[in-house]
């Protein structure tokens, strides 16, 4: 990691701790939270409400993760690498663990559920500090810029990610679902994840190598199992009998059955036809019955 990135990471950590401390001791930041809450931006500009209700979905973890995962999955398939998907999975895992732990630990209630005017609403069973929508928008859309392969693409995607992250954070404050301090801490939490991803690259590379090695072992075991399966060869068909063999076998096996040979029948038919043409009927063929001798004239 470069010195600039380390300096940025340290600055964002300081900002993160400063925001948490400002809310804990109930400073001017908490006073600003209540001023914006009483201002009710969604009532000042109601014409934006319908559009921003849909725009804030760009910060929800489910829809954004599906969209970005589909894009990075296509990139992984085309580049024959798992790094884009592993980077996204690592970033979302770090985001859920870090943001979720702070949410549950501080338990702050949102503006719509606040009970005491001017209070910090901490440890009251809530889960809105920091803003999950804001942090998720920073991480999910920022991953696209982090994984960009060209400088131009990185600049364009950085601008897009910044617009989405700033817009989603401001929208949550407009709708009254988060305090201003929630949004500020969400931005800081998302930046910490993106700035800390280079430290995860060695583990991501090892995970990719392990996954590919496991795939090769599975393929090898499947190939060995297929090789051990006996192959059932189809039965060998008997050779077709020659024209003269059928008559010989039939006469030898069953003397009582008269079998006509194709050639003999053809010759007989031609002879019959010739005699009939000359005005004489052809000879009549008789078959012998099995087990009986021919009957001749009886002599007394």
CSV table of C-alpha atoms in Angstrom, one decimal:
chain,number,residue,atom,x,y,z
A,1,UNK,CA,0.0,0.0,0.0
A,2,UNK,CA,1.3,3.4,-0.9
A,3,UNK,CA,2.0,6.2,1.5
A,4,UNK,CA,-0.8,8.3,0.1
A,5,UNK,CA,-3.3,5.5,0.7
A,6,UNK,CA,-2.0,4.9,4.2
A,7,UNK,CA,-2.4,8.6,4.9
A,8,UNK,CA,-5.9,8.6,3.6
A,9,UNK,CA,-6.8,5.5,5.6
A,10,UNK,CA,-5.4,7.2,8.8
A,11,UNK,CA,-7.4,10.4,8.1
A,12,UNK,CA,-10.6,8.5,7.5
A,13,UNK,CA,-10.1,6.5,10.8
A,14,UNK,CA,-9.7,9.8,12.6
A,15,UNK,CA,-12.8,11.2,11.0
A,16,UNK,CA,-14.7,8.0,11.9
A,17,UNK,CA,-13.7,8.3,15.6
A,18,UNK,CA,-14.4,12.0,15.7
A,19,UNK,CA,-18.0,11.5,14.5
A,20,UNK,CA,-18.6,8.7,17.0
A,21,UNK,CA,-17.2,10.8,19.8
A,22,UNK,CA,-19.2,13.9,18.8
A,23,UNK,CA,-22.4,11.9,19.0
A,24,UNK,CA,-21.4,10.2,22.3
A,25,UNK,CA,-20.8,13.5,24.1
A,26,UNK,CA,-23.8,15.3,22.5
A,27,UNK,CA,-22.0,18.1,20.7
A,28,UNK,CA,-23.1,20.5,17.9
A,29,UNK,CA,-23.5,17.5,15.6
A,30,UNK,CA,-26.4,16.1,17.6
A,31,UNK,CA,-27.9,19.6,17.6
A,32,UNK,CA,-27.6,19.6,13.8
A,33,UNK,CA,-29.4,16.3,13.7
A,34,UNK,CA,-32.4,17.7,15.4
A,35,UNK,CA,-32.5,20.8,13.4
A,36,UNK,CA,-32.6,18.8,10.1
A,37,UNK,CA,-35.2,16.5,11.7
A,38,UNK,CA,-37.5,19.4,12.6
A,39,UNK,CA,-37.0,21.0,9.2
A,40,UNK,CA,-38.4,17.9,7.5
A,41,UNK,CA,-37.0,18.1,4.0
A,42,UNK,CA,-39.5,15.7,2.6
A,43,UNK,CA,-42.2,18.2,3.4
A,44,UNK,CA,-40.3,21.2,2.0
A,45,UNK,CA,-39.8,19.5,-1.4
A,46,UNK,CA,-42.6,16.9,-1.7
A,47,UNK,CA,-42.2,16.8,-5.5
A,48,UNK,CA,-38.9,14.9,-5.0
A,49,UNK,CA,-40.3,12.3,-2.7
A,50,UNK,CA,-41.5,9.8,-5.4
A,51,UNK,CA,-38.3,9.8,-7.3
A,52,UNK,CA,-36.1,9.6,-4.2
A,53,UNK,CA,-38.1,6.6,-2.9
A,54,UNK,CA,-36.7,4.7,-5.9
A,55,UNK,CA,-33.3,6.3,-6.0
A,56,UNK,CA,-32.5,5.2,-2.4
A,57,UNK,CA,-32.8,1.6,-3.6
A,58,UNK,CA,-29.3,2.1,-5.1
A,59,UNK,CA,-28.0,1.8,-1.5
A,60,UNK,CA,-29.9,-1.3,-0.5
A,61,UNK,CA,-27.5,-4.2,-0.1
A,62,UNK,CA,-29.6,-6.9,-1.8
A,63,UNK,CA,-30.4,-5.2,-5.2
A,64,UNK,CA,-27.1,-3.5,-5.6
A,65,UNK,CA,-25.2,-6.7,-4.7
A,66,UNK,CA,-27.1,-8.7,-7.3
A,67,UNK,CA,-26.4,-6.1,-10.0
A,68,UNK,CA,-22.7,-5.7,-9.3
A,69,UNK,CA,-22.2,-9.4,-8.8
A,70,UNK,CA,-23.8,-10.1,-12.2
A,71,UNK,CA,-21.4,-7.7,-13.9
A,72,UNK,CA,-18.3,-8.9,-12.0
A,73,UNK,CA,-19.3,-12.5,-12.6
A,74,UNK,CA,-19.3,-11.9,-16.4
A,75,UNK,CA,-15.9,-10.2,-16.0
A,76,UNK,CA,-14.6,-13.2,-14.1
A,77,UNK,CA,-15.8,-15.6,-16.7
A,78,UNK,CA,-14.3,-13.6,-19.5
A,79,UNK,CA,-10.9,-13.1,-17.8
A,80,UNK,CA,-10.8,-16.6,-16.4
A,81,UNK,CA,-10.2,-15.3,-12.9
A,82,UNK,CA,-12.1,-15.2,-9.6
A,83,UNK,CA,-10.5,-12.0,-8.3
A,84,UNK,CA,-13.5,-9.6,-9.1
A,85,UNK,CA,-16.0,-11.8,-7.2
A,86,UNK,CA,-13.6,-12.5,-4.3
A,87,UNK,CA,-12.9,-8.8,-3.9
A,88,UNK,CA,-16.7,-8.1,-3.9
A,89,UNK,CA,-17.3,-10.8,-1.4
A,90,UNK,CA,-14.5,-9.7,0.9
A,91,UNK,CA,-15.7,-6.1,0.8
A,92,UNK,CA,-19.3,-7.0,1.6
A,93,UNK,CA,-18.1,-9.3,4.5
A,94,UNK,CA,-16.0,-6.5,6.0
A,95,UNK,CA,-18.8,-4.0,5.6
A,96,UNK,CA,-21.4,-6.3,7.3
A,97,UNK,CA,-19.2,-7.1,10.2
A,98,UNK,CA,-17.9,-3.6,10.9
A,99,UNK,CA,-21.1,-1.6,10.3
A,100,UNK,CA,-23.3,-4.3,11.9
A,101,UNK,CA,-21.2,-4.4,15.0
A,102,UNK,CA,-21.3,-0.6,15.5
A,103,UNK,CA,-25.1,-0.5,14.8
A,104,UNK,CA,-25.8,-3.2,17.4
A,105,UNK,CA,-23.3,-1.8,19.9
A,106,UNK,CA,-24.6,1.7,19.9
A,107,UNK,CA,-28.3,0.9,19.3
A,108,UNK,CA,-29.3,4.4,18.2
A,109,UNK,CA,-32.9,5.1,17.3
A,110,UNK,CA,-33.9,6.9,14.0
A,111,UNK,CA,-35.6,10.3,13.7
A,112,UNK,CA,-39.0,8.8,13.3
A,113,UNK,CA,-38.7,6.9,16.6
A,114,UNK,CA,-36.9,9.5,18.7
A,115,UNK,CA,-38.3,9.8,22.2
A,116,UNK,CA,-36.5,12.8,23.8
A,117,UNK,CA,-35.8,16.1,22.0
A,118,UNK,CA,-32.1,16.9,21.9
A,119,UNK,CA,-30.9,13.5,23.1
A,120,UNK,CA,-28.5,11.2,21.2
A,121,UNK,CA,-31.0,8.3,21.3
A,122,UNK,CA,-28.1,5.9,21.9
A,123,UNK,CA,-28.5,2.4,23.5
A,124,UNK,CA,-32.2,2.4,22.9
A,125,UNK,CA,-32.5,-0.7,20.8
A,126,UNK,CA,-32.1,0.9,17.4
A,127,UNK,CA,-29.8,0.0,14.5
A,128,UNK,CA,-29.3,3.1,12.3
A,129,UNK,CA,-25.9,4.5,13.3
A,130,UNK,CA,-24.0,4.4,10.9
A,131,UNK,CA,-26.3,4.5,7.9
A,132,UNK,CA,-26.1,1.1,6.2
A,133,UNK,CA,-27.5,2.4,2.9
A,134,UNK,CA,-24.8,5.0,2.7
A,135,UNK,CA,-21.9,2.7,3.6
A,136,UNK,CA,-23.2,0.1,1.2
A,137,UNK,CA,-23.5,2.6,-1.7
A,138,UNK,CA,-19.9,3.7,-1.1
A,139,UNK,CA,-18.6,0.1,-1.1
A,140,UNK,CA,-20.7,-1.5,-3.8
A,141,UNK,CA,-20.3,1.1,-6.4
A,142,UNK,CA,-16.8,2.0,-5.3
A,143,UNK,CA,-15.8,-1.7,-6.1
A,144,UNK,CA,-16.4,-1.0,-9.8
A,145,UNK,CA,-13.8,1.8,-9.7
A,146,UNK,CA,-11.4,-0.2,-7.6
A,147,UNK,CA,-11.5,-3.1,-10.1
A,148,UNK,CA,-11.3,-0.9,-13.2
A,149,UNK,CA,-8.4,-1.9,-15.5
A,150,UNK,CA,-7.8,1.4,-17.3
A,151,UNK,CA,-7.3,5.0,-16.0
A,152,UNK,CA,-10.2,6.4,-17.9
A,153,UNK,CA,-12.6,3.7,-16.7
A,154,UNK,CA,-11.4,4.3,-13.1
A,155,UNK,CA,-12.0,8.0,-13.3
A,156,UNK,CA,-15.5,7.6,-14.8
A,157,UNK,CA,-16.5,4.9,-12.4
A,158,UNK,CA,-15.1,6.9,-9.4
A,159,UNK,CA,-17.4,9.8,-10.4
A,160,UNK,CA,-20.4,7.5,-10.8
A,161,UNK,CA,-19.7,5.9,-7.4
A,162,UNK,CA,-19.3,9.3,-5.7
A,163,UNK,CA,-22.6,10.5,-7.2
A,164,UNK,CA,-24.5,7.4,-6.0
A,165,UNK,CA,-22.9,7.4,-2.6
A,166,UNK,CA,-23.5,11.1,-1.9
A,167,UNK,CA,-27.0,10.9,-3.4
A,168,UNK,CA,-28.1,7.9,-1.4
A,169,UNK,CA,-26.7,9.4,1.8
A,170,UNK,CA,-28.5,12.7,1.2
A,171,UNK,CA,-31.7,10.9,0.3
A,172,UNK,CA,-31.8,9.1,3.6
A,173,UNK,CA,-31.5,12.4,5.4
A,174,UNK,CA,-34.2,13.9,3.1
A,175,UNK,CA,-36.6,11.0,3.8
A,176,UNK,CA,-36.0,11.3,7.6
A,177,UNK,CA,-34.9,7.7,8.0
A,178,UNK,CA,-31.4,8.7,9.2
A,179,UNK,CA,-29.8,11.5,11.2
A,180,UNK,CA,-27.1,13.6,9.5
A,181,UNK,CA,-24.5,12.1,11.7
A,182,UNK,CA,-25.6,8.6,10.6
A,183,UNK,CA,-24.9,9.6,7.0
A,184,UNK,CA,-21.5,11.1,7.8
A,185,UNK,CA,-20.4,7.9,9.6
A,186,UNK,CA,-21.7,5.8,6.8
A,187,UNK,CA,-19.6,7.6,4.3
A,188,UNK,CA,-16.5,7.2,6.5
A,189,UNK,CA,-17.3,3.5,7.1
A,190,UNK,CA,-17.5,2.8,3.4
A,191,UNK,CA,-14.3,4.6,2.6
A,192,UNK,CA,-12.5,2.6,5.3
A,193,UNK,CA,-13.5,-0.6,3.5
A,194,UNK,CA,-12.3,0.6,0.1
A,195,UNK,CA,-9.0,1.9,1.4
A,196,UNK,CA,-8.3,-1.2,3.4
A,197,UNK,CA,-9.0,-3.7,0.5
A,198,UNK,CA,-5.3,-3.7,-0.7
A,199,UNK,CA,-4.4,-5.3,2.6
A,200,UNK,CA,-6.8,-8.2,1.7
A,201,UNK,CA,-5.3,-8.8,-1.7
A,202,UNK,CA,-2.8,-11.5,-0.6
A,203,UNK,CA,-5.5,-13.5,1.1
A,204,UNK,CA,-7.7,-13.1,-2.0
A,205,UNK,CA,-4.9,-14.4,-4.2
A,206,UNK,CA,-4.4,-17.4,-1.9
A,207,UNK,CA,-8.1,-18.1,-1.9
A,208,UNK,CA,-8.3,-18.0,-5.7
A,209,UNK,CA,-5.4,-20.5,-6.0
A,210,UNK,CA,-7.0,-22.8,-3.4
A,211,UNK,CA,-10.3,-22.7,-5.2
A,212,UNK,CA,-8.8,-23.6,-8.6
A,213,UNK,CA,-6.7,-26.4,-7.0
A,214,UNK,CA,-9.9,-27.8,-5.5
A,215,UNK,CA,-11.6,-27.7,-8.8
A,216,UNK,CA,-8.8,-29.6,-10.5
A,217,UNK,CA,-8.9,-32.3,-7.7
A,218,UNK,CA,-12.6,-32.7,-8.2
A,219,UNK,CA,-12.2,-33.0,-11.9
A,220,UNK,CA,-9.5,-35.6,-11.5
A,221,UNK,CA,-11.5,-37.7,-9.0
A,222,UNK,CA,-14.5,-37.6,-11.4
A,223,UNK,CA,-12.4,-38.7,-14.2
A,224,UNK,CA,-11.0,-41.7,-12.2
A,225,UNK,CA,-14.5,-42.7,-11.2
A,226,UNK,CA,-15.6,-42.7,-14.8
A,227,UNK,CA,-12.7,-44.8,-15.8
A,228,UNK,CA,-13.5,-47.5,-13.2
A,229,UNK,CA,-17.1,-47.9,-14.5
A,230,UNK,CA,-17.3,-51.1,-16.7
A,231,UNK,CA,-18.3,-50.5,-20.3
A,232,UNK,CA,-21.1,-52.7,-21.7
A,233,UNK,CA,-20.2,-53.4,-25.3
A,234,UNK,CA,-23.1,-54.0,-27.6
A,235,UNK,CA,-23.7,-57.7,-28.7
A,236,UNK,CA,-22.1,-58.8,-31.9
A,237,UNK,CA,-24.7,-59.5,-34.5
A,238,UNK,CA,-24.5,-62.8,-36.4
A,239,UNK,CA,-23.4,-62.7,-40.0
A,240,UNK,CA,-26.2,-62.8,-42.5
A,241,UNK,CA,-26.8,-66.2,-44.1
A,242,UNK,CA,-25.9,-66.7,-47.6
A,243,UNK,CA,-28.7,-67.6,-50.1
A,244,UNK,CA,-28.1,-71.4,-50.0
A,245,UNK,CA,-27.6,-71.9,-46.3
A,246,UNK,CA,-31.2,-71.3,-45.3
A,247,UNK,CA,-32.6,-74.1,-47.4
A,248,UNK,CA,-29.9,-76.5,-46.2
A,249,UNK,CA,-30.5,-75.8,-42.5
A,250,UNK,CA,-34.3,-76.0,-42.9
A,251,UNK,CA,-34.1,-79.4,-44.7
A,252,UNK,CA,-31.7,-80.8,-42.2
A,253,UNK,CA,-33.5,-79.6,-39.1
A,254,UNK,CA,-37.2,-80.3,-40.1
A,255,UNK,CA,-37.7,-82.6,-43.1
A,256,UNK,CA,-41.4,-82.1,-43.1
A,257,UNK,CA,-41.4,-78.5,-43.9
A,258,UNK,CA,-41.0,-77.6,-47.5
A,259,UNK,CA,-38.8,-74.6,-48.1
A,260,UNK,CA,-38.5,-73.2,-51.5
A,261,UNK,CA,-35.2,-71.7,-52.6
A,262,UNK,CA,-35.4,-68.3,-54.2
A,263,UNK,CA,-33.5,-69.4,-57.2
A,264,UNK,CA,-35.5,-72.6,-57.6
A,265,UNK,CA,-38.8,-70.8,-57.3
A,266,UNK,CA,-37.7,-68.2,-59.8
A,267,UNK,CA,-36.7,-71.0,-62.2
A,268,UNK,CA,-40.0,-72.8,-61.7
A,269,UNK,CA,-42.0,-69.7,-62.2
A,270,UNK,CA,-40.2,-68.9,-65.4
A,271,UNK,CA,-40.7,-72.5,-66.7
A,272,UNK,CA,-44.4,-72.4,-65.8
A,273,UNK,CA,-44.7,-69.1,-67.6
A,274,UNK,CA,-43.0,-70.5,-70.7
A,275,UNK,CA,-45.3,-73.6,-70.9
A,276,UNK,CA,-48.4,-71.6,-70.3
A,277,UNK,CA,-47.4,-69.4,-73.1
A,278,UNK,CA,-47.2,-72.5,-75.4
A,279,UNK,CA,-50.7,-73.6,-74.4
A,280,UNK,CA,-49.7,-76.3,-71.9
A,281,UNK,CA,-50.2,-75.8,-68.2
A,282,UNK,CA,-47.1,-75.9,-66.1
A,283,UNK,CA,-46.4,-78.7,-63.7
A,284,UNK,CA,-48.1,-78.6,-60.4
A,285,UNK,CA,-45.9,-78.7,-57.3
A,286,UNK,CA,-46.7,-80.9,-54.4
A,287,UNK,CA,-45.3,-80.8,-50.9
A,288,UNK,CA,-44.7,-84.0,-48.9
A,289,UNK,CA,-46.1,-84.3,-45.4
A,290,UNK,CA,-43.7,-85.3,-42.7
A,291,UNK,CA,-43.8,-88.9,-41.4
A,292,UNK,CA,-45.9,-90.4,-44.3
A,293,UNK,CA,-44.7,-92.5,-47.2
A,294,UNK,CA,-46.2,-91.9,-50.7
A,295,UNK,CA,-49.3,-94.0,-51.4
A,296,UNK,CA,-49.2,-96.2,-54.5
A,297,UNK,CA,-51.7,-98.5,-56.2
A,298,UNK,CA,-52.9,-101.4,-54.0
A,299,UNK,CA,-52.2,-104.9,-55.2
A,300,UNK,CA,-54.4,-107.7,-54.1
